[in-house]
PDB file of C-alpha atoms and ligand atoms in Angstrom:
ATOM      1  CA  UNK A  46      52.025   0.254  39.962  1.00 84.00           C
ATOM      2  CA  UNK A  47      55.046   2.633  39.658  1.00 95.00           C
ATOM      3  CA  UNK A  48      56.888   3.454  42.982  1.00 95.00           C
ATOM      4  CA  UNK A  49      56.893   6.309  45.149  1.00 97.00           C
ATOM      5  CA  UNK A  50      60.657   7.855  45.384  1.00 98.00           C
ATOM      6  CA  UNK A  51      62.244  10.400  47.362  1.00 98.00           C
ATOM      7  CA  UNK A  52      65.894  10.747  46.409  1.00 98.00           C
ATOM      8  CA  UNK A  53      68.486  12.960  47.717  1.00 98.00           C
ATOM      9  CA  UNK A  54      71.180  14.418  45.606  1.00 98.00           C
ATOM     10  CA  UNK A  55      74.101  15.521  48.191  1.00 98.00           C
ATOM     11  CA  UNK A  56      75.833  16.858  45.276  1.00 98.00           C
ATOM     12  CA  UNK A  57      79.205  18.078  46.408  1.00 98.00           C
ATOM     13  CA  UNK A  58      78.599  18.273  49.507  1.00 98.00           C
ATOM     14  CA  UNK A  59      79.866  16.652  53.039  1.00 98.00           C
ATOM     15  CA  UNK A  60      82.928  15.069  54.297  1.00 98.00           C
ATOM     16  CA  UNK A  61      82.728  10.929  54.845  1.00 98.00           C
ATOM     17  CA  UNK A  62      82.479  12.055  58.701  1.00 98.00           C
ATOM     18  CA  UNK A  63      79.730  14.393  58.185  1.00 98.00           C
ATOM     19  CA  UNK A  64      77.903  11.568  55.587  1.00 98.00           C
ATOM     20  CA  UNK A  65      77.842   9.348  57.730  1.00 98.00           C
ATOM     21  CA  UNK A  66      76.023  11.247  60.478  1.00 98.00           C
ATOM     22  CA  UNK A  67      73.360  12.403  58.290  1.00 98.00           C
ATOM     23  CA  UNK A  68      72.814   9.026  56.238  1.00 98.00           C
ATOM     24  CA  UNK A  69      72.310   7.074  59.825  1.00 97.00           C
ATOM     25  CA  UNK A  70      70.197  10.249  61.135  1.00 98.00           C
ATOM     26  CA  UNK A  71      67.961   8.874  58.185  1.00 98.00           C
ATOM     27  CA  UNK A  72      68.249   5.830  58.615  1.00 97.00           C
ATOM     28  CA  UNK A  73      67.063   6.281  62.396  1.00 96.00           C
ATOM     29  CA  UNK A  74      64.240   8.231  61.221  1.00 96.00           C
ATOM     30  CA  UNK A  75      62.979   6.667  58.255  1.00 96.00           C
ATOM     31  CA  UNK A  76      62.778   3.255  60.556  1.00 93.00           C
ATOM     32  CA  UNK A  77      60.348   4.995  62.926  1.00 91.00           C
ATOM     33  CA  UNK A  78      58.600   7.159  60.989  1.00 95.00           C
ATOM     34  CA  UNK A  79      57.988   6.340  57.088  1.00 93.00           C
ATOM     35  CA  UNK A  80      55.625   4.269  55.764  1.00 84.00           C
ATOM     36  CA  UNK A  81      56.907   1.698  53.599  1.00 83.00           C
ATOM     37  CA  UNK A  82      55.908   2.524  50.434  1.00 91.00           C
ATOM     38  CA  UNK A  83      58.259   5.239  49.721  1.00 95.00           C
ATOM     39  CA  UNK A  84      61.716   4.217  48.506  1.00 97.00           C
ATOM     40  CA  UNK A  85      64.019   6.578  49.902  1.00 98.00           C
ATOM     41  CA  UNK A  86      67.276   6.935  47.952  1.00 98.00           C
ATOM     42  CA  UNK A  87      70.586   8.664  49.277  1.00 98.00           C
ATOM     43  CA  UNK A  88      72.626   9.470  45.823  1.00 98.00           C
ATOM     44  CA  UNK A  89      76.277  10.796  47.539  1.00 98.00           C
ATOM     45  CA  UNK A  90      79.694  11.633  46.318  1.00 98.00           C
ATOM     46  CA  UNK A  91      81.352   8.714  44.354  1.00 98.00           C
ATOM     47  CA  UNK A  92      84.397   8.229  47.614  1.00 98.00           C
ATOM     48  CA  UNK A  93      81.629   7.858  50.344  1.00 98.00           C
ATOM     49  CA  UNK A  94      79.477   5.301  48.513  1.00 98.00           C
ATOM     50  CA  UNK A  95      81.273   2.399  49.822  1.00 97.00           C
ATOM     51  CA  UNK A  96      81.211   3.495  53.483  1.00 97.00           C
ATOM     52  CA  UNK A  97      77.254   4.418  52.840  1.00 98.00           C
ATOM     53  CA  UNK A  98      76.377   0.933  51.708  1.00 97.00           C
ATOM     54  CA  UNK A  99      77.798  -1.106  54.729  1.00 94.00           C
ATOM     55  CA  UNK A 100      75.390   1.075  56.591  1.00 96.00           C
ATOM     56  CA  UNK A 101      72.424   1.242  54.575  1.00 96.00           C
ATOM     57  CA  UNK A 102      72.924  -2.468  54.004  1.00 92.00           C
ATOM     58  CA  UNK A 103      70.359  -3.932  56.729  1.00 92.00           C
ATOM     59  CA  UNK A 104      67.878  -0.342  56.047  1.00 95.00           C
ATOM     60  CA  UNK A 105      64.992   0.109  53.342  1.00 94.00           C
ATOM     61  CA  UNK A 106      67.015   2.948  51.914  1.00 97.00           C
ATOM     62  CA  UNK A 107      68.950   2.501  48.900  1.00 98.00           C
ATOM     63  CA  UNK A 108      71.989   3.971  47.809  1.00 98.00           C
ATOM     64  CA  UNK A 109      72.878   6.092  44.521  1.00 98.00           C
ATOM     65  CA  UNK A 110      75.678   7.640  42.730  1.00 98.00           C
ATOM     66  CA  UNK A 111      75.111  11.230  40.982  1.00 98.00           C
ATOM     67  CA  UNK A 112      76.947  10.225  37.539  1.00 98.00           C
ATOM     68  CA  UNK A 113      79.021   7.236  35.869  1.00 98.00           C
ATOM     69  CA  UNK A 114      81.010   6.776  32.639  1.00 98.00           C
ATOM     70  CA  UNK A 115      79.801   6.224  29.329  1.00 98.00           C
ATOM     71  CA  UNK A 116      82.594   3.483  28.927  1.00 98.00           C
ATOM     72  CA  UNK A 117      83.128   0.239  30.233  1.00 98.00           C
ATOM     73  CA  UNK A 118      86.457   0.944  31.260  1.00 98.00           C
ATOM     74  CA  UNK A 119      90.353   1.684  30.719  1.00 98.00           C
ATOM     75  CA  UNK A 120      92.164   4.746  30.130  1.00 98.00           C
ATOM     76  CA  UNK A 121      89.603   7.227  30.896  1.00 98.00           C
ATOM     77  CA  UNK A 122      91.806   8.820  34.229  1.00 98.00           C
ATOM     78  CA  UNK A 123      89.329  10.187  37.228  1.00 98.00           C
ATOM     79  CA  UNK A 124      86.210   8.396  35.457  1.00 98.00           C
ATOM     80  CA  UNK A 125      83.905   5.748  37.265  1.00 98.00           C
ATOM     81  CA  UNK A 126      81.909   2.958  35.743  1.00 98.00           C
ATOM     82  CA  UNK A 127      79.087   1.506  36.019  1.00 98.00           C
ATOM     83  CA  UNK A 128      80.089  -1.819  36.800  1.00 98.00           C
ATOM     84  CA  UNK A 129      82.203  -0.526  39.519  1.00 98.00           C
ATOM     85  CA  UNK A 130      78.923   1.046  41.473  1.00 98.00           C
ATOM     86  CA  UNK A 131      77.360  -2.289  40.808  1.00 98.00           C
ATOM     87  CA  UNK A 132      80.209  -4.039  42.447  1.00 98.00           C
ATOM     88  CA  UNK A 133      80.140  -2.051  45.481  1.00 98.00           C
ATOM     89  CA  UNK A 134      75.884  -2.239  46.096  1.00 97.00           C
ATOM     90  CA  UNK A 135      74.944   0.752  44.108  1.00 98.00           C
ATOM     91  CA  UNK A 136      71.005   1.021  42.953  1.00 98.00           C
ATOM     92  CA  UNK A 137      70.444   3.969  41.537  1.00 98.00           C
ATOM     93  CA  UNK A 138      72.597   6.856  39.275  1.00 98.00           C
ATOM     94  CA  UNK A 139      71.216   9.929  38.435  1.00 98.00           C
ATOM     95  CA  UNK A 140      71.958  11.238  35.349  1.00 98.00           C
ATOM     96  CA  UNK A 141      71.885  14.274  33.062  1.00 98.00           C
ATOM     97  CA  UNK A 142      71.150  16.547  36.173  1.00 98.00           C
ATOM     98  CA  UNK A 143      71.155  20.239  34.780  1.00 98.00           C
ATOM     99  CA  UNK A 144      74.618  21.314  36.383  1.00 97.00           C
ATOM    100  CA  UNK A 145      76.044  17.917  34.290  1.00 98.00           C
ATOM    101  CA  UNK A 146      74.830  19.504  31.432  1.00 98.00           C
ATOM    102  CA  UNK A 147      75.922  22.695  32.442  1.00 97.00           C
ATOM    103  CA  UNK A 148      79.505  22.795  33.886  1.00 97.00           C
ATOM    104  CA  UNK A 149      80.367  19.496  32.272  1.00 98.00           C
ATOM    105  CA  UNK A 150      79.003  20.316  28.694  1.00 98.00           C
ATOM    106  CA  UNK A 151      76.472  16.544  28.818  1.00 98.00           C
ATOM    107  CA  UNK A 152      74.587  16.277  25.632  1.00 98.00           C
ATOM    108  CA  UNK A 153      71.139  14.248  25.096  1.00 98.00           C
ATOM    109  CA  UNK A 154      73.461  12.240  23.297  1.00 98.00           C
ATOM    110  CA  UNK A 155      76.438  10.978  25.579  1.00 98.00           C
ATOM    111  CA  UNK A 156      73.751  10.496  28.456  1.00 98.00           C
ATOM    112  CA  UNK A 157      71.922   8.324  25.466  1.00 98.00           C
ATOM    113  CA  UNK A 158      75.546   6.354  26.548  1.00 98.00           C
ATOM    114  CA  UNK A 159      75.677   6.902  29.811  1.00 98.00           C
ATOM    115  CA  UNK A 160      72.026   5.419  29.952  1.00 98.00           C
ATOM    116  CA  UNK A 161      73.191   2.044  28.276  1.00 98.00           C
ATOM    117  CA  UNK A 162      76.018   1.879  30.314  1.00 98.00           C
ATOM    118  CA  UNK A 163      74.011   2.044  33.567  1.00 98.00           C
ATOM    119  CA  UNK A 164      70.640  -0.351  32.537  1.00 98.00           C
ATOM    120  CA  UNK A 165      73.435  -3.044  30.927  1.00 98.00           C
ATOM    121  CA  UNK A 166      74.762  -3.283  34.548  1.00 98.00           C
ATOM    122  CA  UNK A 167      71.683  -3.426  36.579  1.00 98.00           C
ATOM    123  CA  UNK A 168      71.240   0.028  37.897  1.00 98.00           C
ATOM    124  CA  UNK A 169      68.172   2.080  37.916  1.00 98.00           C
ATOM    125  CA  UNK A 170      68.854   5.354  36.004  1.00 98.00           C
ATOM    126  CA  UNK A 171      67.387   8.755  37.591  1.00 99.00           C
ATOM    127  CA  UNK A 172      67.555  10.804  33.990  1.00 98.00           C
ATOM    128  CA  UNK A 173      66.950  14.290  34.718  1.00 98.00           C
ATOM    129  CA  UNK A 174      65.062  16.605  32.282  1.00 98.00           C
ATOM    130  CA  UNK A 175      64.164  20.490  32.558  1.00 98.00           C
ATOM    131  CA  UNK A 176      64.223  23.634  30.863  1.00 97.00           C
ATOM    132  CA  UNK A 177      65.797  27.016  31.595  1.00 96.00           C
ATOM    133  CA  UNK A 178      64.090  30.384  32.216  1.00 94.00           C
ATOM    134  CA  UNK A 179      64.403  31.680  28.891  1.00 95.00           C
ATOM    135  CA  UNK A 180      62.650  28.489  27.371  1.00 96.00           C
ATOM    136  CA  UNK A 181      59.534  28.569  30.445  1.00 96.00           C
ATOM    137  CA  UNK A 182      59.227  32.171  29.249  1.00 94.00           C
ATOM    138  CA  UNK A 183      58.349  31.208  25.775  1.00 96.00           C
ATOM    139  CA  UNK A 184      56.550  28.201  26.772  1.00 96.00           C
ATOM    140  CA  UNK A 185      58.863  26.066  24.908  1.00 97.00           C
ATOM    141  CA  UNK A 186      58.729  23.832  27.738  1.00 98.00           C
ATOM    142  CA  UNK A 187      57.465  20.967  26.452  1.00 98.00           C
ATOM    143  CA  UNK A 188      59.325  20.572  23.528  1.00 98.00           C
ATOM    144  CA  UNK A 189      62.047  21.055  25.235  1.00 98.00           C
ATOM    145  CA  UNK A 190      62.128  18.304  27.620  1.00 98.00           C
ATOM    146  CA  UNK A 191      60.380  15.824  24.909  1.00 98.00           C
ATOM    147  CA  UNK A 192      63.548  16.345  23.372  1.00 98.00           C
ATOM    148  CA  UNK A 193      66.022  15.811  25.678  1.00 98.00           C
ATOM    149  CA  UNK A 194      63.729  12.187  26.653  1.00 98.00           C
ATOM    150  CA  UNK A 195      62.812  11.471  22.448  1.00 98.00           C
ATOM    151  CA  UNK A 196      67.094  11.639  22.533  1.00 98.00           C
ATOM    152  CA  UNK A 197      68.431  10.183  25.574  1.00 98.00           C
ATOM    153  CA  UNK A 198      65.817   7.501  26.042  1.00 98.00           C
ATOM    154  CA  UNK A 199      63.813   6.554  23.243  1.00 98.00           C
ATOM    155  CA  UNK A 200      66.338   3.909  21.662  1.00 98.00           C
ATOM    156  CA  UNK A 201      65.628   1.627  25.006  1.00 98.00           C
ATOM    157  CA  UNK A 202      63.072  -1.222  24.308  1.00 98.00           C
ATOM    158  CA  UNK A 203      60.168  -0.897  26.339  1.00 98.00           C
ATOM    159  CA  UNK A 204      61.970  -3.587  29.127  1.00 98.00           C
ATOM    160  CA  UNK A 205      64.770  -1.420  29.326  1.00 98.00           C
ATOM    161  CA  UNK A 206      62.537   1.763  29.735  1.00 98.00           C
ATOM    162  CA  UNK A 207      60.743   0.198  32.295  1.00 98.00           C
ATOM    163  CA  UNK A 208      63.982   0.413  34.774  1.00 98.00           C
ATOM    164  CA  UNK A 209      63.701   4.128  34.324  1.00 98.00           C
ATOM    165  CA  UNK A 210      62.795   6.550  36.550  1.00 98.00           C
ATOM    166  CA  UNK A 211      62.330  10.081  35.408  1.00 98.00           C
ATOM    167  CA  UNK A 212      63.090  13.504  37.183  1.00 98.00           C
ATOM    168  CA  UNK A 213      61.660  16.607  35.777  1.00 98.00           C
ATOM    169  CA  UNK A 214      63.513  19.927  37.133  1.00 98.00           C
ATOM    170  CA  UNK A 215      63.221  22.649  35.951  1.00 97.00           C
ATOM    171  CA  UNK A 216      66.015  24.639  35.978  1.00 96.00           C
ATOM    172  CA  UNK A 217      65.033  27.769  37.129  1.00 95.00           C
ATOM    173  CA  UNK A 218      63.932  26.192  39.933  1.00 93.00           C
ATOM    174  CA  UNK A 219      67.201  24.354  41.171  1.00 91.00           C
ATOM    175  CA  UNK A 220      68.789  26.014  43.950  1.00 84.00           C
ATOM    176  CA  UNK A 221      66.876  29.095  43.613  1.00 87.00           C
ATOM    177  CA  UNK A 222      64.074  29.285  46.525  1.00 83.00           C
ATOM    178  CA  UNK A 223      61.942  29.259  43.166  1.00 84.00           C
ATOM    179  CA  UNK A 224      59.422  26.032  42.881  1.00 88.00           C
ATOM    180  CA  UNK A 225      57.150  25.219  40.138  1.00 91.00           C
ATOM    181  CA  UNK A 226      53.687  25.323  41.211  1.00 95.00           C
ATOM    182  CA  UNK A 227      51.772  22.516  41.658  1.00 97.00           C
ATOM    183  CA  UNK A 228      49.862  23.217  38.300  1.00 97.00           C
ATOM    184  CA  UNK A 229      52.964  23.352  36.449  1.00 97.00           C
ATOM    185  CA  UNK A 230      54.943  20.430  37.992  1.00 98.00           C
ATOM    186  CA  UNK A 231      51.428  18.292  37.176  1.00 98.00           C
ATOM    187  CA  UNK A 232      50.777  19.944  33.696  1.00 98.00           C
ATOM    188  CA  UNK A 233      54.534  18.379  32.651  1.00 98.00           C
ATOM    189  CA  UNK A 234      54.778  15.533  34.345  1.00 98.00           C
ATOM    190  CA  UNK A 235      51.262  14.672  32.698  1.00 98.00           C
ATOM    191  CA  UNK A 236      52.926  15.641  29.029  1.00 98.00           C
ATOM    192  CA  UNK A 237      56.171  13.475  30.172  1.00 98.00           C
ATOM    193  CA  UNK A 238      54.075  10.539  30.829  1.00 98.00           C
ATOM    194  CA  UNK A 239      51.688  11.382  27.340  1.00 98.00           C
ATOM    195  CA  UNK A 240      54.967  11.138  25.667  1.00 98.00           C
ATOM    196  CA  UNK A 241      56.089   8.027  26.944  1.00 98.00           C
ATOM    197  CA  UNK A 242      52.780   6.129  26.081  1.00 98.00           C
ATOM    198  CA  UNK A 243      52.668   7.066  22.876  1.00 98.00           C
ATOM    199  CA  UNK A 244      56.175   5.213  22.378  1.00 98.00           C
ATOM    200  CA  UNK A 245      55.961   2.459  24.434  1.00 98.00           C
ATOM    201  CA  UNK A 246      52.032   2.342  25.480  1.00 98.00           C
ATOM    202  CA  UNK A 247      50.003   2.794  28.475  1.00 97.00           C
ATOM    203  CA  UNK A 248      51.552   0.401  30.625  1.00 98.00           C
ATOM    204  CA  UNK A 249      54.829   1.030  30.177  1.00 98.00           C
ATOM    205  CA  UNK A 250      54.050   5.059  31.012  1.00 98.00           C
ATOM    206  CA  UNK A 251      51.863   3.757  34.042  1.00 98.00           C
ATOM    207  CA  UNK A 252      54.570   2.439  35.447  1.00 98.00           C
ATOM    208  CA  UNK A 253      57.230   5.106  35.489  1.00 98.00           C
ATOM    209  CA  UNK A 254      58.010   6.935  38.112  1.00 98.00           C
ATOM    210  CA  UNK A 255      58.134  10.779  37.516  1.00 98.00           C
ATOM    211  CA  UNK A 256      60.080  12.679  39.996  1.00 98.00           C
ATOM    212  CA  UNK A 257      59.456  16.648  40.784  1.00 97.00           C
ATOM    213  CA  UNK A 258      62.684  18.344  41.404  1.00 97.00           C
ATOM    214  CA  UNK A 259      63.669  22.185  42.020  1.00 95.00           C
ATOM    215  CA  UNK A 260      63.521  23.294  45.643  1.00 93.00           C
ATOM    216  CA  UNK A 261      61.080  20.575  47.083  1.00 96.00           C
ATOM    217  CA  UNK A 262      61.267  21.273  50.628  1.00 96.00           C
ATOM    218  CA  UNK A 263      59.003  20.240  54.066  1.00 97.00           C
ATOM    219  CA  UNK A 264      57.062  23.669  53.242  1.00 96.00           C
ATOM    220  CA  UNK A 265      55.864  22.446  49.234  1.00 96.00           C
ATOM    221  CA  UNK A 266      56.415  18.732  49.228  1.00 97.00           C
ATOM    222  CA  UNK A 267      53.278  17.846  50.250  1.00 97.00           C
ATOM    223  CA  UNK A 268      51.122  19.869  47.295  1.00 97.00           C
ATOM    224  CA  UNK A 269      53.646  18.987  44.699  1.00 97.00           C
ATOM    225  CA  UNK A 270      53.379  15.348  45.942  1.00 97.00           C
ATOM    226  CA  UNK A 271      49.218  15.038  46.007  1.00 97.00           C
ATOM    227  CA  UNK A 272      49.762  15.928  42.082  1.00 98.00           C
ATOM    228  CA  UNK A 273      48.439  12.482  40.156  1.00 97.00           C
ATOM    229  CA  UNK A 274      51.473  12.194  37.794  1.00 98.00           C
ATOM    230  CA  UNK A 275      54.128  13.772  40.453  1.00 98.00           C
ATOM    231  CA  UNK A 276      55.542  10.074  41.878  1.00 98.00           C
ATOM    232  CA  UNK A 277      58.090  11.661  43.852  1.00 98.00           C
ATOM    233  CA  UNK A 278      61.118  13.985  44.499  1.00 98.00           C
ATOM    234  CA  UNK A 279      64.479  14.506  43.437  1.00 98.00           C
ATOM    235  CA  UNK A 280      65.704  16.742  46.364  1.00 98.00           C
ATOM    236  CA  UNK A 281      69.080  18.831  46.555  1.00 97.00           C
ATOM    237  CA  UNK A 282      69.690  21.459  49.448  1.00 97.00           C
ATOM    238  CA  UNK A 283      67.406  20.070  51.783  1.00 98.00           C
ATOM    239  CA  UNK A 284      68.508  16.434  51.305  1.00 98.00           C
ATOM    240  CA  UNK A 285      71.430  17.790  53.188  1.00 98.00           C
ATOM    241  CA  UNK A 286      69.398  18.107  56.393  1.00 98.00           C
ATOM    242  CA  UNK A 287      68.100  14.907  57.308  1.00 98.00           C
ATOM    243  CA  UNK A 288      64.836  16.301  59.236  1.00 98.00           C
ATOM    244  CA  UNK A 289      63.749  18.238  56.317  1.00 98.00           C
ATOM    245  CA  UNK A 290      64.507  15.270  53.858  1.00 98.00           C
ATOM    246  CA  UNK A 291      62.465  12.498  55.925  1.00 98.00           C
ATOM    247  CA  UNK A 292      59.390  15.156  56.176  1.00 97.00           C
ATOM    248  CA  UNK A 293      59.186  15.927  52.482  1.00 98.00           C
ATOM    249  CA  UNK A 294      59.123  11.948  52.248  1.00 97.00           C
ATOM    250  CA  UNK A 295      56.190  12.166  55.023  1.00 95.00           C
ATOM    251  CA  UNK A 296      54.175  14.169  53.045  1.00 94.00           C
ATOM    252  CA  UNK A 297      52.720  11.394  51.354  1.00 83.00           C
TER     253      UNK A 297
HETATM  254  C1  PEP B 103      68.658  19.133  42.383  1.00 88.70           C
HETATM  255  O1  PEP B 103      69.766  19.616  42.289  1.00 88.70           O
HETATM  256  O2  PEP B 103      68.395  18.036  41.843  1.00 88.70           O
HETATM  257  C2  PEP B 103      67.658  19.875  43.137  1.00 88.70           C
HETATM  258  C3  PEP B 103      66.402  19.590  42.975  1.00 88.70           C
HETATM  259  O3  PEP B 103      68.150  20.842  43.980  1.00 88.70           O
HETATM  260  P1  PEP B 103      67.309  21.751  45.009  1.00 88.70           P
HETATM  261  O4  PEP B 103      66.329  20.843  45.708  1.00 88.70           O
HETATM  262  O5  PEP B 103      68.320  22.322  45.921  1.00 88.70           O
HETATM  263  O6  PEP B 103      66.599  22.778  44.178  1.00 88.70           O
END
């Protein structure tokens, strides 16, 4: 059966001193309060992922990074690789999050890369998906994000999709206060996981976890989370406050 995720995306956010408070406040709380069928993830800014590990190392709590290279290595100046998260206890990268594709112009295709790079050294891509306003406002939606999957991820081989977790945000709801509704976070995750059986069959799409994200917060996460296909959440502003994130991951 697919796993239940909460992951939080620190983004830009926190110095090493201030990291390390909040990933042992977690830590702390997750031990006394969680149930342990929720993975918890903390994905943090590349220079405080080696500090992080030594201190998630004895927790249930894994750690991620929020990008890598789509090369192996060499000349690529201020890039990381994959195999250097491996090397330091990385589990998880998220990839093709919306302000990737955004700021730092990521196309379905390079994350295609990016996605190789990441499964060929033994971590567990987060690929995020979502559409802007404009596109929700014509109910392109769907298509939409069927594209950005059909092109980033539909080269894998059913073993190497099954390492793949899945985040739908959409955009207008990143940041913004703005969350979709539990009727429209269900509707496409539902469509997500459709699409995936149709390429790679029912148990492949069975088993993929299919994260909401787009202001999940204590307040939401527990509607968004009852929804069948909605196996967890990708969480941004209030991963950054380590009560709120732990009580989102309650709401299970
Ligand atoms: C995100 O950036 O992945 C995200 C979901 O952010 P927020 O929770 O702040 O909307």
């Amino acid at each position: 059966m697919r796993k239940k995720i909460i992951a939080g995306n620190w983004k830009m956010n926190k110095t090493l001193e201030e990291g390390k408070i909040l990933a042992s406040e977690v830590v702390n709380m997750a031990k006394d309060e969680l149930r342990d069928d929720v993975q918890l993830v903390l994905c943090a800014p590349f220079v405080h992922l080696g500090s992080l590990q030594s201190m998630l190392a004895d927790s249930t709590i894994a750690l991620g990074a929020q990008n890598c290279s789509n090369h192996a290595s060499g000349a690529y100046t201020g890039e990381t690789s994959a195999t250097m998260l491996k090397s330091i206890g990385v589990d998880y990268v998220i990839l093709g999050h919306s302000e990737r594709r955004e700021y730092f112009g990521e196309t379905d295709s390079l994350l295609a890369e990016k996605v190789d790079m990441a499964l060929e050294n033994g971590l567990l891509p987060i690929f995020c998906c979502g559409e802007p306003l404009d596109v929700r406002e014509k109910d392109g939606q769907r298509a939409y994000v069927q594209q950005q999957i059909e092109e980033s991820l539909f080269h894998l081989s059913a073993e190497d999709f099954g390492n793949v977790i899945i985040a739908y945000e959409p955009i207008w709801a990143i940041g913004t206060g703005k969350t979709a509704s539990a009727d429209q976070a269900q509707e496409m995750h539902a469509a997500i996981r459709k699409q995936i059986t149709e390429q790679y069959g029912e148990e492949v799409a069975n088993n993929t976890s299919i994260l909401y994200g787009g202001s999940m917060k204590p307040g939401n996460a527990e509607e968004l989370l009852a929804c069948l296909d909605v196996d967890g959440g990708l969480i941004g502003g209030a991963s950054l406050k380590s009560r709120d994130f732990v009580d989102i991951a309650k709401s299970y």
